[in-house]
PDB file of N, CA and C in Angstrom:
ATOM      1  N   GLY A 402     121.647 100.867  94.695  1.00 87.00           N
ATOM      2  CA  GLY A 402     120.539 101.748  94.393  1.00 87.00           C
ATOM      3  C   GLY A 402     121.004 103.191  94.291  1.00 87.00           C
ATOM      4  N   PRO A 403     120.095 104.063  93.936  1.00 95.00           N
ATOM      5  CA  PRO A 403     120.442 105.469  93.807  1.00 95.00           C
ATOM      6  C   PRO A 403     120.664 106.113  95.172  1.00 95.00           C
ATOM      7  N   ASP A 404     121.495 107.158  95.204  1.00 96.00           N
ATOM      8  CA  ASP A 404     121.567 108.003  96.393  1.00 96.00           C
ATOM      9  C   ASP A 404     120.368 108.927  96.330  1.00 96.00           C
ATOM     10  N   VAL A 405     119.686 109.138  97.470  1.00 98.00           N
ATOM     11  CA  VAL A 405     118.449 109.915  97.476  1.00 98.00           C
ATOM     12  C   VAL A 405     118.493 111.011  98.530  1.00 98.00           C
ATOM     13  N   PHE A 406     117.757 112.092  98.264  1.00 97.00           N
ATOM     14  CA  PHE A 406     117.506 113.112  99.283  1.00 97.00           C
ATOM     15  C   PHE A 406     116.257 113.870  98.910  1.00 97.00           C
ATOM     16  N   ALA A 407     115.687 114.554  99.880  1.00 98.00           N
ATOM     17  CA  ALA A 407     114.459 115.318  99.669  1.00 98.00           C
ATOM     18  C   ALA A 407     114.657 116.734 100.178  1.00 98.00           C
ATOM     19  N   THR A 408     113.959 117.669  99.533  1.00 97.00           N
ATOM     20  CA  THR A 408     113.922 119.050 100.001  1.00 97.00           C
ATOM     21  C   THR A 408     112.463 119.440 100.167  1.00 97.00           C
ATOM     22  N   THR A 409     112.204 120.230 101.200  1.00 96.00           N
ATOM     23  CA  THR A 409     110.855 120.710 101.465  1.00 96.00           C
ATOM     24  C   THR A 409     110.874 122.227 101.537  1.00 96.00           C
ATOM     25  N   GLY A 410     109.700 122.821 101.344  1.00 94.00           N
ATOM     26  CA  GLY A 410     109.610 124.268 101.401  1.00 94.00           C
ATOM     27  C   GLY A 410     108.182 124.719 101.637  1.00 94.00           C
ATOM     28  N   ALA A 411     108.014 126.013 101.647  1.00 93.00           N
ATOM     29  CA  ALA A 411     106.701 126.615 101.884  1.00 93.00           C
ATOM     30  C   ALA A 411     105.717 126.162 100.805  1.00 93.00           C
ATOM     31  N   GLY A 412     104.442 126.184 101.153  1.00 93.00           N
ATOM     32  CA  GLY A 412     103.405 125.823 100.188  1.00 93.00           C
ATOM     33  C   GLY A 412     103.353 124.345  99.880  1.00 93.00           C
ATOM     34  N   ASN A 413     103.703 123.516 100.851  1.00 95.00           N
ATOM     35  CA  ASN A 413     103.676 122.057 100.679  1.00 95.00           C
ATOM     36  C   ASN A 413     104.615 121.576  99.569  1.00 95.00           C
ATOM     37  N   LEU A 414     105.749 122.255  99.427  1.00 96.00           N
ATOM     38  CA  LEU A 414     106.726 121.860  98.416  1.00 96.00           C
ATOM     39  C   LEU A 414     107.535 120.671  98.920  1.00 96.00           C
ATOM     40  N   LEU A 415     107.569 119.599  98.138  1.00 97.00           N
ATOM     41  CA  LEU A 415     108.391 118.422  98.423  1.00 97.00           C
ATOM     42  C   LEU A 415     109.007 117.970  97.113  1.00 97.00           C
ATOM     43  N   GLN A 416     110.326 118.002  97.061  1.00 98.00           N
ATOM     44  CA  GLN A 416     111.039 117.524  95.883  1.00 98.00           C
ATOM     45  C   GLN A 416     111.913 116.345  96.296  1.00 98.00           C
ATOM     46  N   ILE A 417     111.822 115.271  95.517  1.00 98.00           N
ATOM     47  CA  ILE A 417     112.627 114.074  95.732  1.00 98.00           C
ATOM     48  C   ILE A 417     113.699 114.066  94.641  1.00 98.00           C
ATOM     49  N   HIS A 418     114.957 113.833  95.034  1.00 98.00           N
ATOM     50  CA  HIS A 418     116.087 113.824  94.104  1.00 98.00           C
ATOM     51  C   HIS A 418     116.849 112.503  94.270  1.00 98.00           C
ATOM     52  N   TRP A 419     117.475 112.034  93.177  1.00 98.00           N
ATOM     53  CA  TRP A 419     118.295 110.828  93.252  1.00 98.00           C
ATOM     54  C   TRP A 419     119.379 110.880  92.194  1.00 98.00           C
ATOM     55  N   THR A 420     120.390 110.033  92.389  1.00 97.00           N
ATOM     56  CA  THR A 420     121.481 109.922  91.420  1.00 97.00           C
ATOM     57  C   THR A 420     121.186 108.775  90.462  1.00 97.00           C
ATOM     58  N   ALA A 421     121.722 108.879  89.278  1.00 97.00           N
ATOM     59  CA  ALA A 421     121.547 107.822  88.286  1.00 97.00           C
ATOM     60  C   ALA A 421     122.289 106.560  88.721  1.00 97.00           C
ATOM     61  N   VAL A 422     121.686 105.424  88.477  1.00 95.00           N
ATOM     62  CA  VAL A 422     122.344 104.140  88.705  1.00 95.00           C
ATOM     63  C   VAL A 422     122.984 103.738  87.383  1.00 95.00           C
ATOM     64  N   THR A 423     124.311 103.646  87.382  1.00 92.00           N
ATOM     65  CA  THR A 423     125.031 103.369  86.135  1.00 92.00           C
ATOM     66  C   THR A 423     125.935 102.141  86.208  1.00 92.00           C
ATOM     67  N   ALA A 424     126.074 101.557  87.392  1.00 89.00           N
ATOM     68  CA  ALA A 424     126.969 100.416  87.557  1.00 89.00           C
ATOM     69  C   ALA A 424     126.439  99.529  88.687  1.00 89.00           C
ATOM     70  N   PRO A 425     126.825  98.266  88.677  1.00 86.00           N
ATOM     71  CA  PRO A 425     126.406  97.379  89.765  1.00 86.00           C
ATOM     72  C   PRO A 425     127.081  97.768  91.073  1.00 86.00           C
ATOM     73  N   PRO A 426     126.501  97.367  92.199  1.00 82.00           N
ATOM     74  CA  PRO A 426     127.118  97.675  93.489  1.00 82.00           C
ATOM     75  C   PRO A 426     128.407  96.877  93.688  1.00 82.00           C
ATOM     76  N   PRO A 427     129.259  97.329  94.597  1.00 85.00           N
ATOM     77  CA  PRO A 427     130.504  96.596  94.884  1.00 85.00           C
ATOM     78  C   PRO A 427     130.203  95.144  95.247  1.00 85.00           C
ATOM     79  N   GLY A 428     131.021  94.257  94.733  1.00 89.00           N
ATOM     80  CA  GLY A 428     130.863  92.841  95.033  1.00 89.00           C
ATOM     81  C   GLY A 428     129.988  92.085  94.046  1.00 89.00           C
ATOM     82  N   PHE A 429     129.286  92.798  93.168  1.00 86.00           N
ATOM     83  CA  PHE A 429     128.457  92.152  92.159  1.00 86.00           C
ATOM     84  C   PHE A 429     129.255  92.040  90.863  1.00 86.00           C
ATOM     85  N   PRO A 430     128.860  91.124  89.975  1.00 88.00           N
ATOM     86  CA  PRO A 430     129.558  91.029  88.686  1.00 88.00           C
ATOM     87  C   PRO A 430     129.523  92.370  87.946  1.00 88.00           C
ATOM     88  N   ASN A 431     130.608  92.709  87.302  1.00 88.00           N
ATOM     89  CA  ASN A 431     130.717  93.992  86.602  1.00 88.00           C
ATOM     90  C   ASN A 431     130.081  93.869  85.218  1.00 88.00           C
ATOM     91  N   LEU A 432     128.750  93.789  85.204  1.00 88.00           N
ATOM     92  CA  LEU A 432     127.992  93.675  83.959  1.00 88.00           C
ATOM     93  C   LEU A 432     127.322  95.013  83.654  1.00 88.00           C
ATOM     94  N   PRO A 433     127.018  95.264  82.391  1.00 90.00           N
ATOM     95  CA  PRO A 433     126.366  96.527  82.040  1.00 90.00           C
ATOM     96  C   PRO A 433     125.011  96.678  82.743  1.00 90.00           C
ATOM     97  N   ILE A 434     124.692  97.901  83.104  1.00 91.00           N
ATOM     98  CA  ILE A 434     123.413  98.242  83.736  1.00 91.00           C
ATOM     99  C   ILE A 434     122.637  99.115  82.759  1.00 91.00           C
ATOM    100  N   ASN A 435     121.366  98.792  82.530  1.00 95.00           N
ATOM    101  CA  ASN A 435     120.520  99.583  81.650  1.00 95.00           C
ATOM    102  C   ASN A 435     119.242  99.945  82.400  1.00 95.00           C
ATOM    103  N   VAL A 436     119.300 101.020  83.197  1.00 96.00           N
ATOM    104  CA  VAL A 436     118.129 101.465  83.941  1.00 96.00           C
ATOM    105  C   VAL A 436     117.158 102.115  82.958  1.00 96.00           C
ATOM    106  N   VAL A 437     115.901 101.668  82.997  1.00 97.00           N
ATOM    107  CA  VAL A 437     114.887 102.193  82.083  1.00 97.00           C
ATOM    108  C   VAL A 437     113.918 103.136  82.774  1.00 97.00           C
ATOM    109  N   GLY A 438     113.941 103.169  84.100  1.00 98.00           N
ATOM    110  CA  GLY A 438     113.044 104.060  84.831  1.00 98.00           C
ATOM    111  C   GLY A 438     113.306 104.019  86.315  1.00 98.00           C
ATOM    112  N   TYR A 439     112.658 104.951  86.995  1.00 98.00           N
ATOM    113  CA  TYR A 439     112.719 105.031  88.458  1.00 98.00           C
ATOM    114  C   TYR A 439     111.291 105.149  88.969  1.00 98.00           C
ATOM    115  N   GLN A 440     111.017 104.494  90.078  1.00 98.00           N
ATOM    116  CA  GLN A 440     109.707 104.613  90.708  1.00 98.00           C
ATOM    117  C   GLN A 440     109.901 105.315  92.044  1.00 98.00           C
ATOM    118  N   VAL A 441     109.101 106.344  92.269  1.00 98.00           N
ATOM    119  CA  VAL A 441     109.147 107.119  93.509  1.00 98.00           C
ATOM    120  C   VAL A 441     107.891 106.795  94.302  1.00 98.00           C
ATOM    121  N   ILE A 442     108.079 106.449  95.582  1.00 98.00           N
ATOM    122  CA  ILE A 442     106.955 106.087  96.447  1.00 98.00           C
ATOM    123  C   ILE A 442     107.022 106.933  97.717  1.00 98.00           C
ATOM    124  N   VAL A 443     105.921 107.633  97.991  1.00 97.00           N
ATOM    125  CA  VAL A 443     105.753 108.381  99.239  1.00 97.00           C
ATOM    126  C   VAL A 443     104.395 107.958  99.795  1.00 97.00           C
ATOM    127  N   GLU A 444     104.419 107.089 100.795  1.00 95.00           N
ATOM    128  CA  GLU A 444     103.200 106.514 101.365  1.00 95.00           C
ATOM    129  C   GLU A 444     102.333 105.952 100.244  1.00 95.00           C
ATOM    130  N   SER A 445     101.093 106.426 100.042  1.00 95.00           N
ATOM    131  CA  SER A 445     100.224 105.858  99.002  1.00 95.00           C
ATOM    132  C   SER A 445     100.453 106.473  97.626  1.00 95.00           C
ATOM    133  N   PHE A 446     101.268 107.515  97.526  1.00 97.00           N
ATOM    134  CA  PHE A 446     101.583 108.147  96.237  1.00 97.00           C
ATOM    135  C   PHE A 446     102.753 107.412  95.600  1.00 97.00           C
ATOM    136  N   GLN A 447     102.617 107.066  94.316  1.00 97.00           N
ATOM    137  CA  GLN A 447     103.740 106.486  93.597  1.00 97.00           C
ATOM    138  C   GLN A 447     103.641 106.864  92.123  1.00 97.00           C
ATOM    139  N   VAL A 448     104.806 107.043  91.529  1.00 97.00           N
ATOM    140  CA  VAL A 448     104.883 107.404  90.120  1.00 97.00           C
ATOM    141  C   VAL A 448     106.153 106.795  89.545  1.00 97.00           C
ATOM    142  N   THR A 449     106.083 106.379  88.282  1.00 97.00           N
ATOM    143  CA  THR A 449     107.250 105.858  87.572  1.00 97.00           C
ATOM    144  C   THR A 449     107.626 106.856  86.485  1.00 97.00           C
ATOM    145  N   VAL A 450     108.918 107.177  86.427  1.00 98.00           N
ATOM    146  CA  VAL A 450     109.420 108.163  85.468  1.00 98.00           C
ATOM    147  C   VAL A 450     110.517 107.520  84.621  1.00 98.00           C
ATOM    148  N   PRO A 451     110.777 108.076  83.426  1.00 98.00           N
ATOM    149  CA  PRO A 451     111.853 107.542  82.579  1.00 98.00           C
ATOM    150  C   PRO A 451     113.222 107.694  83.232  1.00 98.00           C
ATOM    151  N   ALA A 452     114.185 106.932  82.747  1.00 97.00           N
ATOM    152  CA  ALA A 452     115.529 106.910  83.324  1.00 97.00           C
ATOM    153  C   ALA A 452     116.232 108.258  83.276  1.00 97.00           C
ATOM    154  N   ALA A 453     115.890 109.120  82.346  1.00 97.00           N
ATOM    155  CA  ALA A 453     116.533 110.433  82.232  1.00 97.00           C
ATOM    156  C   ALA A 453     116.099 111.395  83.333  1.00 97.00           C
ATOM    157  N   VAL A 454     115.018 111.079  84.031  1.00 98.00           N
ATOM    158  CA  VAL A 454     114.499 111.946  85.089  1.00 98.00           C
ATOM    159  C   VAL A 454     115.170 111.572  86.408  1.00 98.00           C
ATOM    160  N   LEU A 455     115.740 112.575  87.111  1.00 98.00           N
ATOM    161  CA  LEU A 455     116.459 112.311  88.367  1.00 98.00           C
ATOM    162  C   LEU A 455     115.906 113.114  89.537  1.00 98.00           C
ATOM    163  N   SER A 456     114.721 113.702  89.376  1.00 98.00           N
ATOM    164  CA  SER A 456     114.043 114.367  90.486  1.00 98.00           C
ATOM    165  C   SER A 456     112.585 114.546  90.113  1.00 98.00           C
ATOM    166  N   MET A 457     111.781 114.760  91.132  1.00 97.00           N
ATOM    167  CA  MET A 457     110.371 115.050  90.873  1.00 97.00           C
ATOM    168  C   MET A 457     109.779 115.820  92.038  1.00 97.00           C
ATOM    169  N   THR A 458     108.767 116.596  91.726  1.00 97.00           N
ATOM    170  CA  THR A 458     108.022 117.336  92.738  1.00 97.00           C
ATOM    171  C   THR A 458     106.751 116.553  93.038  1.00 97.00           C
ATOM    172  N   VAL A 459     106.551 116.232  94.299  1.00 97.00           N
ATOM    173  CA  VAL A 459     105.338 115.531  94.721  1.00 97.00           C
ATOM    174  C   VAL A 459     104.206 116.565  94.735  1.00 97.00           C
ATOM    175  N   PRO A 460     103.029 116.219  94.212  1.00 96.00           N
ATOM    176  CA  PRO A 460     101.942 117.199  94.174  1.00 96.00           C
ATOM    177  C   PRO A 460     101.667 117.811  95.551  1.00 96.00           C
ATOM    178  N   PRO A 461     101.582 119.145  95.612  1.00 97.00           N
ATOM    179  CA  PRO A 461     101.373 119.803  96.912  1.00 97.00           C
ATOM    180  C   PRO A 461     100.066 119.389  97.576  1.00 97.00           C
ATOM    181  N   GLU A 462      99.066 119.001  96.793  1.00 96.00           N
ATOM    182  CA  GLU A 462      97.805 118.548  97.382  1.00 96.00           C
ATOM    183  C   GLU A 462      98.023 117.272  98.193  1.00 96.00           C
ATOM    184  N   PHE A 463      98.880 116.382  97.686  1.00 97.00           N
ATOM    185  CA  PHE A 463      99.182 115.157  98.428  1.00 97.00           C
ATOM    186  C   PHE A 463     100.018 115.478  99.669  1.00 97.00           C
ATOM    187  N   VAL A 464     101.042 116.305  99.504  1.00 97.00           N
ATOM    188  CA  VAL A 464     101.905 116.671 100.638  1.00 97.00           C
ATOM    189  C   VAL A 464     101.058 117.308 101.747  1.00 97.00           C
ATOM    190  N   GLY A 465     100.090 118.134 101.370  1.00 96.00           N
ATOM    191  CA  GLY A 465      99.222 118.775 102.355  1.00 96.00           C
ATOM    192  C   GLY A 465      98.367 117.797 103.137  1.00 96.00           C
ATOM    193  N   SER A 466      98.168 116.597 102.605  1.00 96.00           N
ATOM    194  CA  SER A 466      97.360 115.586 103.303  1.00 96.00           C
ATOM    195  C   SER A 466      98.170 114.803 104.338  1.00 96.00           C
ATOM    196  N   LEU A 467      99.498 114.989 104.347  1.00 97.00           N
ATOM    197  CA  LEU A 467     100.351 114.253 105.283  1.00 97.00           C
ATOM    198  C   LEU A 467     100.398 114.947 106.634  1.00 97.00           C
ATOM    199  N   ALA A 468     100.502 114.160 107.678  1.00 96.00           N
ATOM    200  CA  ALA A 468     100.610 114.703 109.039  1.00 96.00           C
ATOM    201  C   ALA A 468     101.994 115.310 109.247  1.00 96.00           C
ATOM    202  N   PRO A 469     102.101 116.278 110.130  1.00 95.00           N
ATOM    203  CA  PRO A 469     103.445 116.795 110.454  1.00 95.00           C
ATOM    204  C   PRO A 469     104.317 115.671 111.016  1.00 95.00           C
ATOM    205  N   GLY A 470     105.615 115.784 110.804  1.00 96.00           N
ATOM    206  CA  GLY A 470     106.549 114.802 111.328  1.00 96.00           C
ATOM    207  C   GLY A 470     107.392 114.208 110.226  1.00 96.00           C
ATOM    208  N   GLN A 471     108.079 113.099 110.564  1.00 97.00           N
ATOM    209  CA  GLN A 471     108.999 112.445 109.637  1.00 97.00           C
ATOM    210  C   GLN A 471     108.253 111.424 108.778  1.00 97.00           C
ATOM    211  N   HIS A 472     108.595 111.393 107.492  1.00 97.00           N
ATOM    212  CA  HIS A 472     107.987 110.455 106.545  1.00 97.00           C
ATOM    213  C   HIS A 472     109.077 109.779 105.728  1.00 97.00           C
ATOM    214  N   GLN A 473     108.827 108.545 105.375  1.00 97.00           N
ATOM    215  CA  GLN A 473     109.753 107.774 104.550  1.00 97.00           C
ATOM    216  C   GLN A 473     109.351 107.894 103.087  1.00 97.00           C
ATOM    217  N   PHE A 474     110.342 107.869 102.199  1.00 98.00           N
ATOM    218  CA  PHE A 474     110.086 107.727 100.775  1.00 98.00           C
ATOM    219  C   PHE A 474     111.064 106.707 100.221  1.00 98.00           C
ATOM    220  N   GLU A 475     110.759 106.190  99.054  1.00 98.00           N
ATOM    221  CA  GLU A 475     111.612 105.188  98.408  1.00 98.00           C
ATOM    222  C   GLU A 475     111.774 105.545  96.936  1.00 98.00           C
ATOM    223  N   VAL A 476     112.949 105.242  96.402  1.00 98.00           N
ATOM    224  CA  VAL A 476     113.198 105.366  94.968  1.00 98.00           C
ATOM    225  C   VAL A 476     113.736 104.022  94.488  1.00 98.00           C
ATOM    226  N   LEU A 477     113.034 103.428  93.534  1.00 97.00           N
ATOM    227  CA  LEU A 477     113.445 102.168  92.927  1.00 97.00           C
ATOM    228  C   LEU A 477     114.078 102.458  91.579  1.00 97.00           C
ATOM    229  N   ALA A 478     115.220 101.864  91.315  1.00 97.00           N
ATOM    230  CA  ALA A 478     115.808 101.877  89.980  1.00 97.00           C
ATOM    231  C   ALA A 478     115.334 100.602  89.294  1.00 97.00           C
ATOM    232  N   ILE A 479     114.788 100.731  88.086  1.00 97.00           N
ATOM    233  CA  ILE A 479     114.234  99.597  87.358  1.00 97.00           C
ATOM    234  C   ILE A 479     115.122  99.311  86.151  1.00 97.00           C
ATOM    235  N   GLU A 480     115.734  98.132  86.141  1.00 95.00           N
ATOM    236  CA  GLU A 480     116.644  97.737  85.068  1.00 95.00           C
ATOM    237  C   GLU A 480     115.839  97.102  83.935  1.00 95.00           C
ATOM    238  N   ALA A 481     116.358  97.153  82.719  1.00 95.00           N
ATOM    239  CA  ALA A 481     115.662  96.635  81.542  1.00 95.00           C
ATOM    240  C   ALA A 481     115.247  95.174  81.717  1.00 95.00           C
ATOM    241  N   SER A 482     116.021  94.387  82.459  1.00 92.00           N
ATOM    242  CA  SER A 482     115.715  92.967  82.682  1.00 92.00           C
ATOM    243  C   SER A 482     114.550  92.771  83.648  1.00 92.00           C
ATOM    244  N   GLY A 483     114.132  93.857  84.329  1.00 91.00           N
ATOM    245  CA  GLY A 483     113.082  93.755  85.342  1.00 91.00           C
ATOM    246  C   GLY A 483     113.632  93.771  86.755  1.00 91.00           C
ATOM    247  N   ASN A 484     114.950  93.596  86.916  1.00 90.00           N
ATOM    248  CA  ASN A 484     115.543  93.694  88.245  1.00 90.00           C
ATOM    249  C   ASN A 484     115.350  95.106  88.786  1.00 90.00           C
ATOM    250  N   GLN A 485     115.195  95.208  90.103  1.00 93.00           N
ATOM    251  CA  GLN A 485     114.998  96.499  90.746  1.00 93.00           C
ATOM    252  C   GLN A 485     115.882  96.597  91.979  1.00 93.00           C
ATOM    253  N   THR A 486     116.275  97.820  92.290  1.00 92.00           N
ATOM    254  CA  THR A 486     116.974  98.080  93.540  1.00 92.00           C
ATOM    255  C   THR A 486     116.352  99.317  94.161  1.00 92.00           C
ATOM    256  N   LEU A 487     116.279  99.338  95.466  1.00 94.00           N
ATOM    257  CA  LEU A 487     115.524 100.349  96.182  1.00 94.00           C
ATOM    258  C   LEU A 487     116.396 101.059  97.195  1.00 94.00           C
ATOM    259  N   THR A 488     116.174 102.357  97.336  1.00 97.00           N
ATOM    260  CA  THR A 488     116.832 103.140  98.390  1.00 97.00           C
ATOM    261  C   THR A 488     115.761 103.916  99.135  1.00 97.00           C
ATOM    262  N   GLU A 489     115.861 103.937 100.473  1.00 98.00           N
ATOM    263  CA  GLU A 489     114.922 104.682 101.316  1.00 98.00           C
ATOM    264  C   GLU A 489     115.532 106.003 101.732  1.00 98.00           C
ATOM    265  N   GLY A 490     114.678 106.985 101.918  1.00 98.00           N
ATOM    266  CA  GLY A 490     115.083 108.267 102.461  1.00 98.00           C
ATOM    267  C   GLY A 490     113.970 108.795 103.356  1.00 98.00           C
ATOM    268  N   TYR A 491     114.218 109.920 104.003  1.00 98.00           N
ATOM    269  CA  TYR A 491     113.229 110.507 104.913  1.00 98.00           C
ATOM    270  C   TYR A 491     113.168 112.012 104.701  1.00 98.00           C
ATOM    271  N   PHE A 492     112.001 112.571 104.974  1.00 97.00           N
ATOM    272  CA  PHE A 492     111.834 114.016 104.992  1.00 97.00           C
ATOM    273  C   PHE A 492     110.938 114.356 106.172  1.00 97.00           C
ATOM    274  N   THR A 493     110.997 115.592 106.614  1.00 96.00           N
ATOM    275  CA  THR A 493     110.200 116.042 107.758  1.00 96.00           C
ATOM    276  C   THR A 493     109.354 117.227 107.340  1.00 96.00           C
ATOM    277  N   LEU A 494     108.080 117.175 107.719  1.00 94.00           N
ATOM    278  CA  LEU A 494     107.158 118.287 107.471  1.00 94.00           C
ATOM    279  C   LEU A 494     106.931 119.041 108.756  1.00 94.00           C
TER     280      LEU A 494
END
């Protein structure tokens, strides 16, 4: 899956970032990978973006609705065949 990290800032700023998935993980057959999109999930918020997009800003209105503390997020890489791989990350408000 993609490597992920999040940055937070004043005004309920939350940005989720990830690396492009371009090859299978170690130990898997070395077949071509064609990622067509990524899905970002933060609690009940989720959005799917095209493969060329490698970061997104979560709407500040949604971030403002979250309680202080640590929160999990996930980024799914979606392959053209429908296969998906997921990576979890965390951010703190």
